[in-house]
Short mmCIF file of C-alpha atoms in Angstrom, two decimals:
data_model
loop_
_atom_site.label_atom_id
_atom_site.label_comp_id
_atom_site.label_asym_id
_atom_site.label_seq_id
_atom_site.Cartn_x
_atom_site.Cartn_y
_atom_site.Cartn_z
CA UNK A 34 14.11 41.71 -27.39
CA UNK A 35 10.30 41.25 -27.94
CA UNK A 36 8.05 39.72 -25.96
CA UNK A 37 7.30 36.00 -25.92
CA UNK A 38 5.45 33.22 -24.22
CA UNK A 39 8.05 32.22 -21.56
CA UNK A 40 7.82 28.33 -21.46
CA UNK A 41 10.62 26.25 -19.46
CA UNK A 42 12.27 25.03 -22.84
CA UNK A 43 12.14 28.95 -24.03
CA UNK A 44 14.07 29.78 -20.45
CA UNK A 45 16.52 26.81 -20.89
CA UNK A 46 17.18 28.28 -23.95
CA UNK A 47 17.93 31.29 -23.29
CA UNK A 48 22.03 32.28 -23.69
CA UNK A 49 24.13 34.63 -21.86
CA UNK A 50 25.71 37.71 -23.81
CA UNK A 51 27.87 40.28 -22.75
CA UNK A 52 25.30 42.37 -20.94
CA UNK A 53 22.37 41.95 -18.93
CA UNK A 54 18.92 41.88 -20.88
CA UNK A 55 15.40 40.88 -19.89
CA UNK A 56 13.19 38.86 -21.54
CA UNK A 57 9.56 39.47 -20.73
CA UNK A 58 6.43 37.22 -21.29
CA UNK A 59 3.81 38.37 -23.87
CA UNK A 60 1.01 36.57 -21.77
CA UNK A 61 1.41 37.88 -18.13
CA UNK A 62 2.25 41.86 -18.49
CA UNK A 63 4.82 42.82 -16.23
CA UNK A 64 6.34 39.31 -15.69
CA UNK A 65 9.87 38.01 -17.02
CA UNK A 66 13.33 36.98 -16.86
CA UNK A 67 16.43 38.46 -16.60
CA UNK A 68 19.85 36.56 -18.22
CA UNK A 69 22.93 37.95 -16.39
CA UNK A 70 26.31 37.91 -18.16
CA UNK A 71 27.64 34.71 -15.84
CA UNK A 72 24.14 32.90 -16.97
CA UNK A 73 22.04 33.53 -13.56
CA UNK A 74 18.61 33.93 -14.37
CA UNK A 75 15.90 35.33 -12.39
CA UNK A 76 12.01 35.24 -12.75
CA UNK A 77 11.21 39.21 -11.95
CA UNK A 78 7.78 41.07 -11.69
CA UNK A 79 8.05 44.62 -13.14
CA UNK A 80 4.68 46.77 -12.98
CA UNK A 81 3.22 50.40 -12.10
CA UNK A 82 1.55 50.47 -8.38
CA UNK A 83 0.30 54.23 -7.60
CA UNK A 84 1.95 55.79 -10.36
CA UNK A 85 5.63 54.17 -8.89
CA UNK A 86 7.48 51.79 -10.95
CA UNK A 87 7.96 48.45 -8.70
CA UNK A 88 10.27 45.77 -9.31
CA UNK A 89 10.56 42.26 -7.21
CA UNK A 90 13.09 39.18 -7.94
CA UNK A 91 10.51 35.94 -8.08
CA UNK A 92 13.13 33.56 -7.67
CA UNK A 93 16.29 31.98 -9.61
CA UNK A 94 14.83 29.96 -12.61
CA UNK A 95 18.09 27.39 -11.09
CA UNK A 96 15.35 26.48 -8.67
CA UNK A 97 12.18 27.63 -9.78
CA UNK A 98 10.34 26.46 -12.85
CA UNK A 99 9.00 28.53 -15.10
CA UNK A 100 5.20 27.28 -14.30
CA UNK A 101 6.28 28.11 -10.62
CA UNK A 102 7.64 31.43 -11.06
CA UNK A 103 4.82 32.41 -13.27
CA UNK A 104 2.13 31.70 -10.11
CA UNK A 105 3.86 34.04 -7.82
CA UNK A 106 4.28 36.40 -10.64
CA UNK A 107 0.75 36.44 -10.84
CA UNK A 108 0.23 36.70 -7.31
CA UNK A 109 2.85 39.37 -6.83
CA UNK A 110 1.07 41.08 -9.49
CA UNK A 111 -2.82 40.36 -8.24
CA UNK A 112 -1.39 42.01 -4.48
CA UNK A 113 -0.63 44.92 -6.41
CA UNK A 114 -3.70 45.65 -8.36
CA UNK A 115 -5.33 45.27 -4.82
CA UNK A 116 -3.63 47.93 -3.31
CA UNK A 117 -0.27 45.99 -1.69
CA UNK A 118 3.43 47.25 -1.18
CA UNK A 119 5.08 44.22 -1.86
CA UNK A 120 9.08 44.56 -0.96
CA UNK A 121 10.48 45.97 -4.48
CA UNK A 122 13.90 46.72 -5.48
CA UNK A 123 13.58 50.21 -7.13
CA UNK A 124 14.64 49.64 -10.72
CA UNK A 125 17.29 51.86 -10.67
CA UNK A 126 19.48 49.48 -8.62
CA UNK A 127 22.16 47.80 -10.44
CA UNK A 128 21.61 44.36 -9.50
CA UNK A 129 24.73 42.49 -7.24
CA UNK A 130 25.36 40.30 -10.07
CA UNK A 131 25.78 43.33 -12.65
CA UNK A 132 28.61 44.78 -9.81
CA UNK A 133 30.84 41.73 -9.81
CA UNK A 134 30.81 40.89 -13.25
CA UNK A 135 31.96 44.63 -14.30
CA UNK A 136 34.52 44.47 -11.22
CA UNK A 137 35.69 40.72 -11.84
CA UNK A 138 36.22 42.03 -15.80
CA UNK A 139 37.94 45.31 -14.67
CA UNK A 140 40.40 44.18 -11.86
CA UNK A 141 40.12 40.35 -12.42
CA UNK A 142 43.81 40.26 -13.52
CA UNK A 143 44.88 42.97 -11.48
CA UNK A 144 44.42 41.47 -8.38
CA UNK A 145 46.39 38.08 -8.39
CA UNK A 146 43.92 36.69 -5.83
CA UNK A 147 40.64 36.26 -4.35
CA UNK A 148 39.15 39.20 -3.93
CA UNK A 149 36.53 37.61 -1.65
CA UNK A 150 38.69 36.73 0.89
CA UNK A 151 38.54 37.90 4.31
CA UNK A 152 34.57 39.00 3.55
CA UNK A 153 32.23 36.68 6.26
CA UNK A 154 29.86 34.72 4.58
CA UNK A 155 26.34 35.81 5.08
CA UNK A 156 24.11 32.58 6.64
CA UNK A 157 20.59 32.52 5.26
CA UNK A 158 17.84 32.11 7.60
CA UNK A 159 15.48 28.66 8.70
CA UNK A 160 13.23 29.19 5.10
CA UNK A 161 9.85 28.05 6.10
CA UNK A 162 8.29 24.36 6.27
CA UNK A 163 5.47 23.39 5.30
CA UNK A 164 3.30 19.90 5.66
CA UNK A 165 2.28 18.05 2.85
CA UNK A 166 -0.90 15.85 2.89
CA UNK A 167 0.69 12.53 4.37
CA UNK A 168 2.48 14.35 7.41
CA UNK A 169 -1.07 16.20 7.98
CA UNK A 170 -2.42 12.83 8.12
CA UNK A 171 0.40 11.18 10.40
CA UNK A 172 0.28 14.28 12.79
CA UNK A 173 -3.56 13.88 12.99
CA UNK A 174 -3.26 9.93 14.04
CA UNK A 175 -0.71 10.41 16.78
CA UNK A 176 -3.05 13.70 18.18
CA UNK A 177 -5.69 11.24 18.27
CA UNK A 178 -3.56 8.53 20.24
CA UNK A 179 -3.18 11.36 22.72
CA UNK A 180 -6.56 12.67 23.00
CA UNK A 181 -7.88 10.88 26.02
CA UNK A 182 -4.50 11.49 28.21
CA UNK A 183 -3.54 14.77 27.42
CA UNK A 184 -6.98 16.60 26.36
CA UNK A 185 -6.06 20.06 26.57
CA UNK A 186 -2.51 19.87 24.81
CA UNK A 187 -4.06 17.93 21.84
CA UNK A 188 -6.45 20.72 21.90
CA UNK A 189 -4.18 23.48 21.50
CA UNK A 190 -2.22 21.93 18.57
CA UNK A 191 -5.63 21.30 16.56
CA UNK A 192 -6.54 24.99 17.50
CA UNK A 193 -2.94 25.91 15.86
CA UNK A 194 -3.91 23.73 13.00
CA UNK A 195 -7.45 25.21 12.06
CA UNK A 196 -6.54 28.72 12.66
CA UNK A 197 -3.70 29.76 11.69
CA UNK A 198 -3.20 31.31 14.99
CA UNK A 199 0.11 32.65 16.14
CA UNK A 200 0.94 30.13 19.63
CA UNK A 201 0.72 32.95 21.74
CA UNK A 202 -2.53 33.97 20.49
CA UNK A 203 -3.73 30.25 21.42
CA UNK A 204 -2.41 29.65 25.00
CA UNK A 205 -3.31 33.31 25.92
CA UNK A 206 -6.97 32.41 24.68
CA UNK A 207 -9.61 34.13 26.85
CA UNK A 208 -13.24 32.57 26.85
CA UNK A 209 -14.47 35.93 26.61
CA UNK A 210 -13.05 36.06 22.99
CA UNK A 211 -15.05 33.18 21.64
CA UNK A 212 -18.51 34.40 20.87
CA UNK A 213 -20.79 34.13 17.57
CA UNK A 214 -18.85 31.44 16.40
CA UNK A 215 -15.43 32.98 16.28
CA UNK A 216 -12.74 34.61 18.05
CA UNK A 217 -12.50 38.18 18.57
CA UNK A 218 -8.71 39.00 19.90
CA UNK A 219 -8.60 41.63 21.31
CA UNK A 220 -5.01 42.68 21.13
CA UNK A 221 -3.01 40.39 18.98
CA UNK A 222 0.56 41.49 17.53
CA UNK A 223 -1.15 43.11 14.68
CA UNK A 224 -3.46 44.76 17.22
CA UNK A 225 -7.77 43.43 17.22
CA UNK A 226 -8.87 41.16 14.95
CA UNK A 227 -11.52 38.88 14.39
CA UNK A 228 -10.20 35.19 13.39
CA UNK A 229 -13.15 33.11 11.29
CA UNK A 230 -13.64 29.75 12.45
CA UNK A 231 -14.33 26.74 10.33
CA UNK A 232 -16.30 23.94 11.90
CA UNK A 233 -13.82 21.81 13.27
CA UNK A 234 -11.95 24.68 14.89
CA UNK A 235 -15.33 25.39 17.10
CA UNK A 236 -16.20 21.59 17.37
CA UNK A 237 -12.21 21.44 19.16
CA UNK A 238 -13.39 24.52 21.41
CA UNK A 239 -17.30 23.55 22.29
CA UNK A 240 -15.46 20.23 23.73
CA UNK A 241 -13.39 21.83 26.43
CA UNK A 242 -14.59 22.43 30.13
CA UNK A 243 -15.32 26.28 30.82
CA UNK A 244 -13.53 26.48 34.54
CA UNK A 245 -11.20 29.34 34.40
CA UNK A 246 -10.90 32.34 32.57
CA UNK A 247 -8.66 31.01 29.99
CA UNK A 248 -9.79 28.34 27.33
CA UNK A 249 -5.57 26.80 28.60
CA UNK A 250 -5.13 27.39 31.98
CA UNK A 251 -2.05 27.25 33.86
CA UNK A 252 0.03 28.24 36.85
CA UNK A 253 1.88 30.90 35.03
CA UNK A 254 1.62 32.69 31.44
CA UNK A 255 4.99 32.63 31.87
CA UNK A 256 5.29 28.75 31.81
CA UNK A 257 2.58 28.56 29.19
CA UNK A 258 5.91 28.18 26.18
CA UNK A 259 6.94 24.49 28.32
CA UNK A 260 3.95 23.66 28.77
CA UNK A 261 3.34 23.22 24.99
CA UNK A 262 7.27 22.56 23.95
CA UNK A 263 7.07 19.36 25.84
CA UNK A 264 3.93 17.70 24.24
CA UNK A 265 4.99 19.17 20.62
CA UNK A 266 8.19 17.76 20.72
CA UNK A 267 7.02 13.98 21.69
CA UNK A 268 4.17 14.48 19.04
CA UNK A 269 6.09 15.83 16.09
CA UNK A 270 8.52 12.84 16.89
CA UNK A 271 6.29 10.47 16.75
CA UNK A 272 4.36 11.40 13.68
CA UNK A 273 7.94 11.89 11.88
CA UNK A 274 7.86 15.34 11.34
CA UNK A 275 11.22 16.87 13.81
CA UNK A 276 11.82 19.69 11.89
CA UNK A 277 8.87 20.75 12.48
CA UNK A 278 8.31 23.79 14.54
CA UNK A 279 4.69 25.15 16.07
CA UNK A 280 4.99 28.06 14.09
CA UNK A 281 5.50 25.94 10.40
CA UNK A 282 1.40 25.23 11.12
CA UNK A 283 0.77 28.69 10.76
CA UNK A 284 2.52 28.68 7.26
CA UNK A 285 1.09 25.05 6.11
CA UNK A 286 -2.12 27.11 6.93
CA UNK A 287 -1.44 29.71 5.18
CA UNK A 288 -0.37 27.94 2.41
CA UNK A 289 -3.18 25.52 2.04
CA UNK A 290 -5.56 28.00 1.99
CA UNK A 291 -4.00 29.42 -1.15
CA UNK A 292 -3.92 26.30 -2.65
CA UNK A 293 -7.33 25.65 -2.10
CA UNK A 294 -8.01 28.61 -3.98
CA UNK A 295 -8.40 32.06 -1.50
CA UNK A 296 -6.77 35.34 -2.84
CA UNK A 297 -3.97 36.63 -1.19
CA UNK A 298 -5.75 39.87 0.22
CA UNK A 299 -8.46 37.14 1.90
CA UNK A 300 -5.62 34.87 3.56
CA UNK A 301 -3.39 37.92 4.86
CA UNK A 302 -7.08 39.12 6.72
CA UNK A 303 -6.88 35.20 7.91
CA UNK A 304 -3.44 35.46 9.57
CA UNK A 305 -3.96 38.76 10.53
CA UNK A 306 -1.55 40.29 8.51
CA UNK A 307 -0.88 44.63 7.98
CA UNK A 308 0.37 44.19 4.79
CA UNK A 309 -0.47 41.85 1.63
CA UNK A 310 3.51 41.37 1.06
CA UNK A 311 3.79 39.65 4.72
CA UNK A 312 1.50 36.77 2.41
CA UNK A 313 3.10 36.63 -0.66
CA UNK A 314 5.93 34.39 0.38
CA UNK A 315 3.12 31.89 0.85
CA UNK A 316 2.72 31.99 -2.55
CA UNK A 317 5.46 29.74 -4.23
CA UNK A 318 3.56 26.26 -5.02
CA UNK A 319 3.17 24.46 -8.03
CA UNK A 320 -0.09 23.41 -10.05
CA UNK A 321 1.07 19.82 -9.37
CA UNK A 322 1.36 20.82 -5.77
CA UNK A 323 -2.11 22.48 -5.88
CA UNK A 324 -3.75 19.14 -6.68
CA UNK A 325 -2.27 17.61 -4.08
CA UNK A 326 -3.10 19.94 -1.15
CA UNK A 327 -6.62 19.70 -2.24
CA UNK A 328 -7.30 15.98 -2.05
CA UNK A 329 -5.42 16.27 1.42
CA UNK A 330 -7.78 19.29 2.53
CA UNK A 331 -10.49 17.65 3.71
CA UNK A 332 -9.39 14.78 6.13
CA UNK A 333 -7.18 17.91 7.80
CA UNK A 334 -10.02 20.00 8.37
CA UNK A 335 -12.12 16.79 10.04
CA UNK A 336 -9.12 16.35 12.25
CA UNK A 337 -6.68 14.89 10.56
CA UNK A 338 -8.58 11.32 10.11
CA UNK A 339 -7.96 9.80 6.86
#
């Protein structure tokens, strides 16, 4: 089939035949959909990186819109052209869906049951969680009704919040690692890095007492997990947000700084990531969603005050 200009009505439109064909977009090279047999259809990314042919599913257009799809297609596709290995299926794979629809045709009558049965279920994993704009702003209120009791807790979450920081980067911070205005880890998971520090971030670590050779001191590094649970679990409560976990900050981080328009080379270098495909699950949000995130940018990055 030729190329066209995949719009959401073209998708919806789009019919199931006897075999599996792909329909690709005439706009954005290397980006389409592919119509299984039983009517799944995927958003894929198809496109040469280092003279290899690399394929990667998007996501199902049953939950992804087309405009969606097509910004992490272009993503996908930008991390490519700037050197990434984004996870790719190798095109010769037959696709699951292609398996059971040639076994369920072949055997289907054959088998005078479910051929599924006895096979476990496989359980997805906790997908990601981001904030929006209004929980930014709730979680912001209730860390200032804590400030003046419980300083260096309210400290550490903000530090989370501006950064991007993984926790145990945070409440292993040494003094020694803040200088010129950012923080130089020396060993974080991904090994040194420098992490850049917007005002508000150094504004949250100019106000702490220097005493002790961390910036969160404590009896034990081994105590330093409760000593942040506690606080994050009252907090989170209280600004409605208790499926929240410390480590969604570092993807509502990641994620707003994509929305507010940084590549996804720039925020992988932010999060200290090895490999530009580690980011590109950030990359999933909507042009609707991208106007919101902005207008809620700012009052995050003054510390959550509206």
């Amino acid at each position: 089939m030729p190329a066209v200009r995949l719009t959401q009505r073209r998708v919806d439109a789009l019919r199931p035949r006897r075999k599996m064909r792909d329909v690709r977009d005439a706009e954005l090279k290397g980006y389409g959909v592919r119509v299984m047999p039983s009517g799944t259809k995927r958003y894929f990314v198809h496109a040469q990186n280092d003279g290899r042919r690399e394929w990667k599913t998007v996501g199902d257009a049953a939950t992804l819109t087309e405009a969606e799809a097509r910004v992490q297609a272009r993503a996908i596709l930008a991390a490519l052209r700037d050197g990434g290995e984004p996870d790719a299926t190798d095109p010769g794979e037959t696709p699951f869906e292609a398996v059971a629809e040639e076994v369920f045709d072949r055997y289907g009558r054959r088998e005078n049951s479910n051929p599924c049965k006895g096979i476990r279920r496989y359980r997805p994993g906790r997908s990601e969680r981001f904030l929006s704009p209004e929980e930014y702003r709730r979680l912001g209120q209730v860390l200032d009704n804590h400030e003046a009791s419980r300083p260096l807790h309210v400290a550490a979450v903000r530090l989370l919040l501006f950064t991007g920081c993984r926790k145990s980067e945070i409440l292993t911070l040494e003094w020694r690692f803040y200088r010129d205005g950012n923080l130089h880890l020396a060993d974080s998971k991904t090994g040194p890095r420098t992490v850049w520090l917007c005002q508000s971030a150094r504004d949250v670590l100019d106000g702490l007492p220097r005493r002790a050779r961390f910036v969160f001191p404590m009896k034990s590094r081994r105590t330093a997990r409760d000593w942040l649970a506690g606080f994050w679990s009252l907090a989170r409560e209280e600004a409605e947000i208790a499926d929240v976990r410390l480590h969604d900050l570092r993807h509502s981080y990641a994620s707003m700084a994509l929305l507010n328009g940084e590549s996804i080379r720039a925020v992988g270098r932010l999060l200290g990531h090895e490999r530009p495909s580690t980011t590109l699950k950030y990359a999933h949000l909507s042009d609707a969603s991208v106007r919101e995130a902005v207008d809620g940018l700012a009052p995050v990055l003054a510390g959550g005050r509206a």
